[in-house]
mmCIF file of C-alpha atoms and ligand atoms in Angstrom:
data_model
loop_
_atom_site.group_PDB
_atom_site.id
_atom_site.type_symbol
_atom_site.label_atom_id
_atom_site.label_comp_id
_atom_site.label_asym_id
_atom_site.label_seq_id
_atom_site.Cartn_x
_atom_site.Cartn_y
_atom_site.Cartn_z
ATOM 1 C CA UNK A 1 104.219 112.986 118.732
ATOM 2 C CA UNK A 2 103.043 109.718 116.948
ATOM 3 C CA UNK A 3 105.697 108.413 114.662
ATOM 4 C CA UNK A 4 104.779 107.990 110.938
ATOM 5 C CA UNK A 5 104.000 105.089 109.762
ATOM 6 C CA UNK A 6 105.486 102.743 107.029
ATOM 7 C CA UNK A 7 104.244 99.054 105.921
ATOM 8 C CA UNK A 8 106.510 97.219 103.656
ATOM 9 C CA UNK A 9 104.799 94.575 101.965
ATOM 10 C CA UNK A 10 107.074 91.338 101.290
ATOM 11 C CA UNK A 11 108.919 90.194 103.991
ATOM 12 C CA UNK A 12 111.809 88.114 102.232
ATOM 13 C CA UNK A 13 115.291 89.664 101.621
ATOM 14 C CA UNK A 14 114.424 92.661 100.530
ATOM 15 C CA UNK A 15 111.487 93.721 102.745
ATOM 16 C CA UNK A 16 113.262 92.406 105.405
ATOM 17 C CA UNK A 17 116.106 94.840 104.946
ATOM 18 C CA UNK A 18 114.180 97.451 104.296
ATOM 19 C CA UNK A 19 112.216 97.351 107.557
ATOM 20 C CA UNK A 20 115.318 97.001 109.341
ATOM 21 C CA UNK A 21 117.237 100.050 107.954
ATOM 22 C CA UNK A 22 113.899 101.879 108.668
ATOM 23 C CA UNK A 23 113.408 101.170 112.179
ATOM 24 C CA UNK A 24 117.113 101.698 112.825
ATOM 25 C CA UNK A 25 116.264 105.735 111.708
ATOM 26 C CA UNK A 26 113.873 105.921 114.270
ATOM 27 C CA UNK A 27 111.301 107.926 112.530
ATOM 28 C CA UNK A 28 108.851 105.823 111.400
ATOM 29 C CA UNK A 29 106.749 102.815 112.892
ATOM 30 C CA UNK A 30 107.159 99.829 110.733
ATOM 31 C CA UNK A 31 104.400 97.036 109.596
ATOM 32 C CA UNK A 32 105.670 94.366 107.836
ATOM 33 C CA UNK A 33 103.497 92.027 105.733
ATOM 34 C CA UNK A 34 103.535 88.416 104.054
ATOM 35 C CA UNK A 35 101.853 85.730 102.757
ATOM 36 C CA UNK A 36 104.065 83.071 105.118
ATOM 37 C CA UNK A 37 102.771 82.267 108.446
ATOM 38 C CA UNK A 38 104.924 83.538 111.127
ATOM 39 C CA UNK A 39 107.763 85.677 108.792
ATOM 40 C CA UNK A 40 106.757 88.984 109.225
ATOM 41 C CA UNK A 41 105.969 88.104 112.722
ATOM 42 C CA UNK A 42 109.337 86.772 113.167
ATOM 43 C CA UNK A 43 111.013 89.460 111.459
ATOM 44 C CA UNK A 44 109.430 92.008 113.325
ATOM 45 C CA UNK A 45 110.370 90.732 116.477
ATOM 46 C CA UNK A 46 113.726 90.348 115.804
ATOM 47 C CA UNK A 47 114.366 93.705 114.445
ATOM 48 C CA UNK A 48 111.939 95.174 117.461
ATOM 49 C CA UNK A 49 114.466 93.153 119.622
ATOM 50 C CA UNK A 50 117.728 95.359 118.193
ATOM 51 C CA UNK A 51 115.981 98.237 119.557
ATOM 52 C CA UNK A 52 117.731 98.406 122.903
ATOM 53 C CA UNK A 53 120.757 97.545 121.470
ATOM 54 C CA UNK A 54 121.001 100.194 118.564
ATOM 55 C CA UNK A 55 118.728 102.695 120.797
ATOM 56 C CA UNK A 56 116.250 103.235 118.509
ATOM 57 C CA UNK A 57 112.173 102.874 119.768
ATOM 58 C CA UNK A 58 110.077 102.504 116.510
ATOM 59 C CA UNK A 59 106.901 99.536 116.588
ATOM 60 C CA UNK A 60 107.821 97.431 114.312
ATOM 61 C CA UNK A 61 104.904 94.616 113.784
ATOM 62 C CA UNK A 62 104.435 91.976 111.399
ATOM 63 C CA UNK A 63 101.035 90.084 109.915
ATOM 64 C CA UNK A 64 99.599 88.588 107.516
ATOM 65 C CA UNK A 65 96.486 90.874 106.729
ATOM 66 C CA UNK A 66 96.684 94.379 106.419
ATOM 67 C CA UNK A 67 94.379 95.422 109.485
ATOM 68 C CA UNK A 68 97.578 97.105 110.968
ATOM 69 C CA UNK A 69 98.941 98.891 107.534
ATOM 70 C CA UNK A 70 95.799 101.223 107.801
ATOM 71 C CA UNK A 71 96.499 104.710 107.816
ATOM 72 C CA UNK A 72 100.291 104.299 106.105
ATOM 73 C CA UNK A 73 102.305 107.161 105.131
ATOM 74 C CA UNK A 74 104.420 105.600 102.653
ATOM 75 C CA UNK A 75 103.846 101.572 101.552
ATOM 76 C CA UNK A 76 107.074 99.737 99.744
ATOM 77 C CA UNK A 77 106.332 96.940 97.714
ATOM 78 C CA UNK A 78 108.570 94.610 98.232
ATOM 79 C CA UNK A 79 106.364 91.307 97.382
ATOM 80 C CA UNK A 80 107.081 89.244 94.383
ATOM 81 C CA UNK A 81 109.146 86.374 93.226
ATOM 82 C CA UNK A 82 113.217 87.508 93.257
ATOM 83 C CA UNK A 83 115.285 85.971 89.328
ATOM 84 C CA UNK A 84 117.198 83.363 89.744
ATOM 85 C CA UNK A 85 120.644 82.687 87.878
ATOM 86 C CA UNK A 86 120.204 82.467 84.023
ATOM 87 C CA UNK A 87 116.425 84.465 84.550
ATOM 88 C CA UNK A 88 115.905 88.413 83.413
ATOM 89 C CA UNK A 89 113.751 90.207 85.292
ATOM 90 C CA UNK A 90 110.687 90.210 82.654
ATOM 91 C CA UNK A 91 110.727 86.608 83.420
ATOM 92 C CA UNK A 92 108.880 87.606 86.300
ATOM 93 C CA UNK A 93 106.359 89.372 84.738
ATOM 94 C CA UNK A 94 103.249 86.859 85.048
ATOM 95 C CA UNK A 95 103.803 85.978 88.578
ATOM 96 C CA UNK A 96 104.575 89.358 90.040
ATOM 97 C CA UNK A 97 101.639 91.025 88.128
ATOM 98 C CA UNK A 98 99.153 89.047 90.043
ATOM 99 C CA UNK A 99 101.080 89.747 93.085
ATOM 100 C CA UNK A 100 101.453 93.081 93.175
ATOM 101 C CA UNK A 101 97.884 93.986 91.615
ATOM 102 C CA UNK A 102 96.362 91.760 94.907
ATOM 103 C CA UNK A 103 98.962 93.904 97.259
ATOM 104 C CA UNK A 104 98.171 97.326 95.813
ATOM 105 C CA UNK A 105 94.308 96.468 96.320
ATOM 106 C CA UNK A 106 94.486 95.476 99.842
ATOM 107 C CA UNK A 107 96.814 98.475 100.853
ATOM 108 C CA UNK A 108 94.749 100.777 98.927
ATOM 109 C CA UNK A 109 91.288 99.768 100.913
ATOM 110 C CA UNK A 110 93.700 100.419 104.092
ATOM 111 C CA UNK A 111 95.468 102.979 103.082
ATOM 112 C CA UNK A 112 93.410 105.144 100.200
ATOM 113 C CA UNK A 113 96.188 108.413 101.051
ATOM 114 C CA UNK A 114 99.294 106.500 101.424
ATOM 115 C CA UNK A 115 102.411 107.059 99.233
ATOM 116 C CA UNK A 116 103.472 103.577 97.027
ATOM 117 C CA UNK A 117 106.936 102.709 96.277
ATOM 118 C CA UNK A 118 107.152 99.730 94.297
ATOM 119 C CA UNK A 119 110.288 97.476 94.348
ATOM 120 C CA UNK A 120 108.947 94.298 92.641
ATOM 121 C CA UNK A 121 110.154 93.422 89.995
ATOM 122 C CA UNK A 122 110.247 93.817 86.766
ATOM 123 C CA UNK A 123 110.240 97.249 88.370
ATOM 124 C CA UNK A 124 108.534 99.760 85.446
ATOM 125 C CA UNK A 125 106.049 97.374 84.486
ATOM 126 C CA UNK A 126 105.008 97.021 88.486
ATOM 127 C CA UNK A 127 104.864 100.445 88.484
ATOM 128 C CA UNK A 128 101.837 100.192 85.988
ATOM 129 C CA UNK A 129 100.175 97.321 87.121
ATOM 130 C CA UNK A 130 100.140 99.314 91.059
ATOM 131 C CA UNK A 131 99.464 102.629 89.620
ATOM 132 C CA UNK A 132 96.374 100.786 87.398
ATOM 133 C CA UNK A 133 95.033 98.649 90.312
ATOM 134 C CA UNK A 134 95.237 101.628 92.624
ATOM 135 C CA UNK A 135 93.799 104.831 90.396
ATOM 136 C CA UNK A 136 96.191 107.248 92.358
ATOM 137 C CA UNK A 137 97.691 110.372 90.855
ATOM 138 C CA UNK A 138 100.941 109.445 88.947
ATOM 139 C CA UNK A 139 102.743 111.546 92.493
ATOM 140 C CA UNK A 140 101.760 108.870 94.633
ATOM 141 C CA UNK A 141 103.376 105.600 92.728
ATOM 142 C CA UNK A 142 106.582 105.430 92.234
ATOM 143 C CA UNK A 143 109.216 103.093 91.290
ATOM 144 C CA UNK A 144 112.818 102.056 92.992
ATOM 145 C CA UNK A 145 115.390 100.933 90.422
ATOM 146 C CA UNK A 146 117.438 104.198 89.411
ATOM 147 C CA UNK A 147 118.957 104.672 92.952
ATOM 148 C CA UNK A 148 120.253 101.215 93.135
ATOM 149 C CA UNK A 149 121.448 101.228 89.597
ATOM 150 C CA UNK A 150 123.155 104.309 90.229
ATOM 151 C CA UNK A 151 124.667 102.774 93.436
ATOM 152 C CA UNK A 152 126.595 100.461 91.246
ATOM 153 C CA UNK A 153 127.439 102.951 89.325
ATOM 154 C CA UNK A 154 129.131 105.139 91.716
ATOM 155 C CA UNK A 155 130.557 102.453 93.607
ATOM 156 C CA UNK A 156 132.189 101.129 90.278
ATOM 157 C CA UNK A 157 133.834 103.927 89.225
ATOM 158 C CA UNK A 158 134.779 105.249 93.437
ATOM 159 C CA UNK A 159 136.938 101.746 92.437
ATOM 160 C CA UNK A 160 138.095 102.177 89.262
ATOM 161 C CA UNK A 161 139.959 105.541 90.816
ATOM 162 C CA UNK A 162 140.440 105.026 94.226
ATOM 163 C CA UNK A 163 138.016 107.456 95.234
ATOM 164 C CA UNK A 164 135.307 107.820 98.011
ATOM 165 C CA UNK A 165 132.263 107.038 96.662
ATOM 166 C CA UNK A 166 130.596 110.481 98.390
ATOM 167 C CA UNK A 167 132.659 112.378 95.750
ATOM 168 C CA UNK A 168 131.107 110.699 92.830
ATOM 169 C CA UNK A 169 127.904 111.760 91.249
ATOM 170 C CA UNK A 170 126.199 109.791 88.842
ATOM 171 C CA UNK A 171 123.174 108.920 86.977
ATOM 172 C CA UNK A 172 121.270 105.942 85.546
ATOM 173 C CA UNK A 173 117.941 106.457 83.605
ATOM 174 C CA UNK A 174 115.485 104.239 81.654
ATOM 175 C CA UNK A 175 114.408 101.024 82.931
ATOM 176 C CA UNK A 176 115.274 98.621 85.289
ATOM 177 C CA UNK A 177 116.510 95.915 82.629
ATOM 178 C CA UNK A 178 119.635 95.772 80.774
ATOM 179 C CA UNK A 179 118.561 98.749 79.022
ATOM 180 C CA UNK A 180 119.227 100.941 81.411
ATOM 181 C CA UNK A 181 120.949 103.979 80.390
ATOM 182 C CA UNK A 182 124.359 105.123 83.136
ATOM 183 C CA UNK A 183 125.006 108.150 81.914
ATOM 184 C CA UNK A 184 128.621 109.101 81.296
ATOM 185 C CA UNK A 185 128.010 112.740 80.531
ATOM 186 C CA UNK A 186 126.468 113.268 83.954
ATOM 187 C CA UNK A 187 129.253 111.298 86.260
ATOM 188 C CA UNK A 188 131.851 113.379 87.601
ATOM 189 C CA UNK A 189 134.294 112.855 90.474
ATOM 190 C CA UNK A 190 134.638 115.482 92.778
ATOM 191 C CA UNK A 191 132.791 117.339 89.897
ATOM 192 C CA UNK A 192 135.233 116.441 87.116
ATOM 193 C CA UNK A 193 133.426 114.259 84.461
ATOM 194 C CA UNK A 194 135.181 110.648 84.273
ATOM 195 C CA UNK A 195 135.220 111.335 80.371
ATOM 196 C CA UNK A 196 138.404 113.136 81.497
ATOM 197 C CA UNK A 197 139.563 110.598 84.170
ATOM 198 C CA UNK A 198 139.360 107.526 81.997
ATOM 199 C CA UNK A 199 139.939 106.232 78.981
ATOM 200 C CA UNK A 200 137.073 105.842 77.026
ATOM 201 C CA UNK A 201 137.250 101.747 77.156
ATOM 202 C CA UNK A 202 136.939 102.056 80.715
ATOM 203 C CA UNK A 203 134.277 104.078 80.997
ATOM 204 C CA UNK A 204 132.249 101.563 78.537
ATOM 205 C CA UNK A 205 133.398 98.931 81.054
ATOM 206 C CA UNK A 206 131.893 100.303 84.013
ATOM 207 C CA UNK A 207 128.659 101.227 82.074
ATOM 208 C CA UNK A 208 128.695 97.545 81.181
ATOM 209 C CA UNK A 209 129.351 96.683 84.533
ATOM 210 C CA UNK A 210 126.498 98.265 85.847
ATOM 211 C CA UNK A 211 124.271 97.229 83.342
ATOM 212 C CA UNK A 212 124.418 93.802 84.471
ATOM 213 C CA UNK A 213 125.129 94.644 88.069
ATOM 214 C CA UNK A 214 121.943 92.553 89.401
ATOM 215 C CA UNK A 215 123.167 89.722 87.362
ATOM 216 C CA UNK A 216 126.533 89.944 88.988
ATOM 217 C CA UNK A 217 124.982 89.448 92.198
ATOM 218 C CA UNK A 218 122.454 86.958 90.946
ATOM 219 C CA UNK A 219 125.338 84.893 89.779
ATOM 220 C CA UNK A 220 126.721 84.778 93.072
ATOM 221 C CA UNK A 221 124.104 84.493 95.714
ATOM 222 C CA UNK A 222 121.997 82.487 93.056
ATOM 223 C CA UNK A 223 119.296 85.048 93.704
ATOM 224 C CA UNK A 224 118.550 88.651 93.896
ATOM 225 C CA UNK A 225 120.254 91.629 95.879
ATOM 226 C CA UNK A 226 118.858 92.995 99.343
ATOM 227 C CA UNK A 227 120.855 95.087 101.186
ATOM 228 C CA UNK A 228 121.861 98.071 98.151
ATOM 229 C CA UNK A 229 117.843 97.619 97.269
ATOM 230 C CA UNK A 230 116.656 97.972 101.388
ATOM 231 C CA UNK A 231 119.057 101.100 101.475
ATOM 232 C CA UNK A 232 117.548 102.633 98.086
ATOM 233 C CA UNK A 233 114.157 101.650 99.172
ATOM 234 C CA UNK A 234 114.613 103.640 102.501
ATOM 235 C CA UNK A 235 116.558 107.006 100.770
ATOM 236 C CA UNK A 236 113.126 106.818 98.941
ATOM 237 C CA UNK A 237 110.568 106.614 102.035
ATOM 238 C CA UNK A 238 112.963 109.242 103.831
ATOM 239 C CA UNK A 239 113.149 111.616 101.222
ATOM 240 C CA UNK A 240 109.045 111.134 101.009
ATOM 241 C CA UNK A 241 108.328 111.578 105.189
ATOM 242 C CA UNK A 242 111.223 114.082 106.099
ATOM 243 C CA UNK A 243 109.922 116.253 103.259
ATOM 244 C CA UNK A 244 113.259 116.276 102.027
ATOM 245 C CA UNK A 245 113.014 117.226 97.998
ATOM 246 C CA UNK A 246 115.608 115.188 97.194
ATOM 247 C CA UNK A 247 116.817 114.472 93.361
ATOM 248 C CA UNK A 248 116.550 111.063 92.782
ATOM 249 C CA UNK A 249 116.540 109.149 89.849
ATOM 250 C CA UNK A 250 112.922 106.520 90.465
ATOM 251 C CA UNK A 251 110.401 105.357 87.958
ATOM 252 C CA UNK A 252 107.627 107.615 87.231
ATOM 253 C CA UNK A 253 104.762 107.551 84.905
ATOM 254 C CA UNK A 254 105.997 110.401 82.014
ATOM 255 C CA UNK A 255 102.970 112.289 80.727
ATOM 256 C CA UNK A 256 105.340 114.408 77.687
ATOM 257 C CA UNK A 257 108.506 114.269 79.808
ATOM 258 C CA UNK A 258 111.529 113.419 77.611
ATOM 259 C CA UNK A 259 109.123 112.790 74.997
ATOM 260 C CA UNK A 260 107.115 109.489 76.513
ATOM 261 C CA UNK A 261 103.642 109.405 77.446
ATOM 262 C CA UNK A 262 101.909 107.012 79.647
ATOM 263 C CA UNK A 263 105.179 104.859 80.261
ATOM 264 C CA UNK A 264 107.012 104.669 83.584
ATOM 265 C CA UNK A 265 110.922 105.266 82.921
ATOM 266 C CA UNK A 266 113.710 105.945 85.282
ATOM 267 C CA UNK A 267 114.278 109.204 85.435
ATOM 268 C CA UNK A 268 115.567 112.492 87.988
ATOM 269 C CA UNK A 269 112.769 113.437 90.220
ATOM 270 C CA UNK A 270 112.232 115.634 93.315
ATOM 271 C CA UNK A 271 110.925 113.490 95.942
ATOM 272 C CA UNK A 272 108.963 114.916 98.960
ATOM 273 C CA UNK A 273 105.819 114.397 101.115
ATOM 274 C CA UNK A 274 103.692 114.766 98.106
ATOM 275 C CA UNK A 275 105.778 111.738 96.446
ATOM 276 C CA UNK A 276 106.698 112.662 93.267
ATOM 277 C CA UNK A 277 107.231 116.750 93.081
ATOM 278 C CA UNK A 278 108.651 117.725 90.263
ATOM 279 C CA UNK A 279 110.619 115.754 86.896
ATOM 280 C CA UNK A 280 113.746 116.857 86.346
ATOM 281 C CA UNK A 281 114.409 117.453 82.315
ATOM 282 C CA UNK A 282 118.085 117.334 81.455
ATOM 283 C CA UNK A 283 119.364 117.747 78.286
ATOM 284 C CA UNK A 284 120.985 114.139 76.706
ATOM 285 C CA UNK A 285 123.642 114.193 73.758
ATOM 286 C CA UNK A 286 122.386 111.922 70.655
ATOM 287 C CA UNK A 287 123.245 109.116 71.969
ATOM 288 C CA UNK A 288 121.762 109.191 75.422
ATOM 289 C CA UNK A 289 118.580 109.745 73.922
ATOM 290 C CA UNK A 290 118.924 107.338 71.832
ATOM 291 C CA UNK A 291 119.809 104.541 74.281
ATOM 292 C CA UNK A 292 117.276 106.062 76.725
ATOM 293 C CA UNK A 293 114.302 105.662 73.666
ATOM 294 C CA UNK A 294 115.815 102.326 73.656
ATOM 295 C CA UNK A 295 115.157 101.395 76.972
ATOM 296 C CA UNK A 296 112.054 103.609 77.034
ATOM 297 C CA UNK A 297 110.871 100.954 73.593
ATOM 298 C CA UNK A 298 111.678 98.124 76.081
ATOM 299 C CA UNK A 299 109.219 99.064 78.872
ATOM 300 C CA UNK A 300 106.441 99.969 76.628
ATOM 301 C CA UNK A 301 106.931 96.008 74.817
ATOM 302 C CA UNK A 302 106.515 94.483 78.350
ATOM 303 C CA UNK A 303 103.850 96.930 79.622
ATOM 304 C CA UNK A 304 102.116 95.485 76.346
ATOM 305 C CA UNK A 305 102.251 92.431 77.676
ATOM 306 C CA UNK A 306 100.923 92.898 80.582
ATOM 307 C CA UNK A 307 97.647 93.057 79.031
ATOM 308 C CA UNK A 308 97.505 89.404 77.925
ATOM 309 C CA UNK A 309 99.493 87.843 81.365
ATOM 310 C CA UNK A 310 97.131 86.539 83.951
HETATM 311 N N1 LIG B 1 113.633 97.351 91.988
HETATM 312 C C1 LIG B 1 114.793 96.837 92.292
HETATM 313 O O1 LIG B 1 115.812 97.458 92.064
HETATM 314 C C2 LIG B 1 114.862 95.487 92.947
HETATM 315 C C3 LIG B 1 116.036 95.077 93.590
HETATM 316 C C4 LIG B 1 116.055 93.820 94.216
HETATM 317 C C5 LIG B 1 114.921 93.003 94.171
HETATM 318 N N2 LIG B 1 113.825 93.444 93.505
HETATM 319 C C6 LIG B 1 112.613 92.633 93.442
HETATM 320 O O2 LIG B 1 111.958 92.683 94.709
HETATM 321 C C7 LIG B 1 111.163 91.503 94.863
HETATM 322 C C8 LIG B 1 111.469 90.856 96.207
HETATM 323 O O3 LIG B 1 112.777 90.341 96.222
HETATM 324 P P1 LIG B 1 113.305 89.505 97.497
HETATM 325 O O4 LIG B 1 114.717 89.192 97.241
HETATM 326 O O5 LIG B 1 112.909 90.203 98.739
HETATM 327 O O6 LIG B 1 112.410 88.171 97.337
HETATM 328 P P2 LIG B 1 112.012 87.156 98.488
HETATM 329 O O7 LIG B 1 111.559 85.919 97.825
HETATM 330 O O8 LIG B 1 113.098 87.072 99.502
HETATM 331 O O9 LIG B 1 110.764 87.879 99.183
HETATM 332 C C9 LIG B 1 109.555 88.058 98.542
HETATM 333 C C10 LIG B 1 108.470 87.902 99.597
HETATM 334 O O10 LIG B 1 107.212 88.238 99.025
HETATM 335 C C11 LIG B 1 106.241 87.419 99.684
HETATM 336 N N3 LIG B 1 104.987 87.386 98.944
HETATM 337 C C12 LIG B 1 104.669 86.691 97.813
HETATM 338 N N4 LIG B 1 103.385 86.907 97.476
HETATM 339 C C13 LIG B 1 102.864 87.747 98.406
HETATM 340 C C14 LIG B 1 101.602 88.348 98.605
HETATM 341 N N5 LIG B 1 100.589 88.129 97.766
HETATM 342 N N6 LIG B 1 101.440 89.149 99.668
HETATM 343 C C15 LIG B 1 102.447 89.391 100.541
HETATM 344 N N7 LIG B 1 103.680 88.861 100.404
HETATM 345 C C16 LIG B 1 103.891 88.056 99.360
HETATM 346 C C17 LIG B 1 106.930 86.058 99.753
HETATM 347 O O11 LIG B 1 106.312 85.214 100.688
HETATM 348 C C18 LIG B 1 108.354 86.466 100.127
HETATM 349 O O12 LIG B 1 108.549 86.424 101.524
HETATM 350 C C19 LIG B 1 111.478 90.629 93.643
HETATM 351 O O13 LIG B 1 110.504 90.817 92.657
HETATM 352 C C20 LIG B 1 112.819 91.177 93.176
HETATM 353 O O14 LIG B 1 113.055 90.908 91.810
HETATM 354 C C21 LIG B 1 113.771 94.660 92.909
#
């Protein structure tokens, strides 16, 4: 049987990654795209090349048109300009817009069924500009940010206790920006809530901590993360192809949900191979909601501006 197919648009750090932890799972044939002469090329045939070492047989192809993406399952956008050190993510806004609204057209004239799942950043307001340039149904465009965010989250407090992070649960909603919302109410450990495993300075802490956990990395490697985003990226596609209904927190445009229209926010979804299935409501205390309208006030401002960037 033919393998599915995947094209991850952007091949730089994080498209790079992502097409790599893909064709190591062996269920999906992988087309990589970019702008730059030879790098998806390159790429491909390097990861291609792992294949008889790792034992896994997916195509994995690289160009710089998007002949090859037709017929995609599921297409991650990956292409867009990373922050640097000192730069939020909205600073990207102008630059990415145009990017991703030329991406989403091509892969939409390829691909008019495929599934999008947009990485670029500033994440929610991609969301819009891909879900706008390509007219799909608000199931097939979703947005990465929430898995990675919870990542941190979980990997930060698996530390603070000395804990495997597989026994920590944890959630992150709202936008992919320093509002984002980690809820302590919903992380437990080994399903204990860390409300009664730490003190209550810790906990802020940690939700500090992963607040600014791109900036942490950002500081260090002077520009964005790769590998957690490639592995969130992929949970996403895999949950999508394998059918696998999966609670996730991703980016998807509320229509009502937790009291937002038209807006994409982070928030728990069931992911399968219709893309977005179902939006998980869970109740918030006061002052989730409030950081979470917070956050939710944040997207809408640079949605807004999306309008007058060109
Ligand atoms: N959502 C998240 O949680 C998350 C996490 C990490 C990074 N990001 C974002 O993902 C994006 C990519 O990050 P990166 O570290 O891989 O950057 P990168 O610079 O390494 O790669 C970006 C690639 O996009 C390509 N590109 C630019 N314009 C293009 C076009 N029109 N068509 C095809 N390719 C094009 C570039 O040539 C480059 O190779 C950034 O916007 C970054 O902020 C998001």
């Amino acid at each position: 049987m033919a393998k599915r197919k995947v094209t991850v648009v952007g091949a730089g750090n994080v498209g790079g990654t992502t097409a790599q932890r893909l064709a190591e799972r062996n269920y999906a044939d992988v087309v990589l795209v970019d702008i730059v002469e030879g790098l998806p090329q390159g790429k491909a045939l390097d990861i291609l090349e792992s294949g008889p070492i790792l034992g896994y047989d997916s195509s994995v192809t690289g160009a710089n048109d998007y002949e090859q993406t037709a017929g995609s399952d599921v297409v991650v956008i990956t292409s867009g300009s990373p922050r640097k050190p000192g730069m939020s993510r909205d600073d990207l806004l102008k630059t990415n817009q145009n990017i991703v609204a030329s991406v989403t057209g091509e892969i939409v004239r390829h691909s008019p069924e495929t599934i999008l799942v947009v990485v670029a950043n500033p994440l929610d307001a991609m969301c819009h500009v891909a879900m706008e340039t390509s007219g799909f149904p608000r199931e097939r465009v979703v947005g990465m940010a929430g898995i990675l965010d919870t990542a941190r989250y979980r990997t930060f407090i698996a530390d603070e206790l000395g804990v495997s992070v597989r026994d920590v649960f944890a959630l992150v909603l709202g936008g992919h920006g320093d509002t984002m919302v980690p809820l302590p109410s919903m992380a437990t450990v080994g399903g204990v809530a860390i409300t009664e495993l730490l003190y209550e300075d810790r906990v802020e802490a940690i939700v500090d901590r992963t607040r600014n956990g791109g900036a942490e990395i950002v500081n260090l490697l002077k520009t964005s993360a790769w590998y957690a985003p490639g592995a969130a990226a992929v949970e996403m596609v895999e949950a999508i192809l394998k059918d696998k209904r999966k609670i996730l927190p991703c980016a998807v445009f509320l229509q009502g949900e937790y009291g937002y229209n038209d807006l994409f926010v982070g928030v728990p979804v069931k992911l399968g191979k219709n893309g977005l299935e179902q939006i998980i409501q869970i109740e918030l205390t006061e002052d989730e909601a409030a950081a979470l309208k917070h956050s939710a006030d944040a997207v809408k401002e640079l949605v807004d501006k999306l309008k007058t960037a060109a």
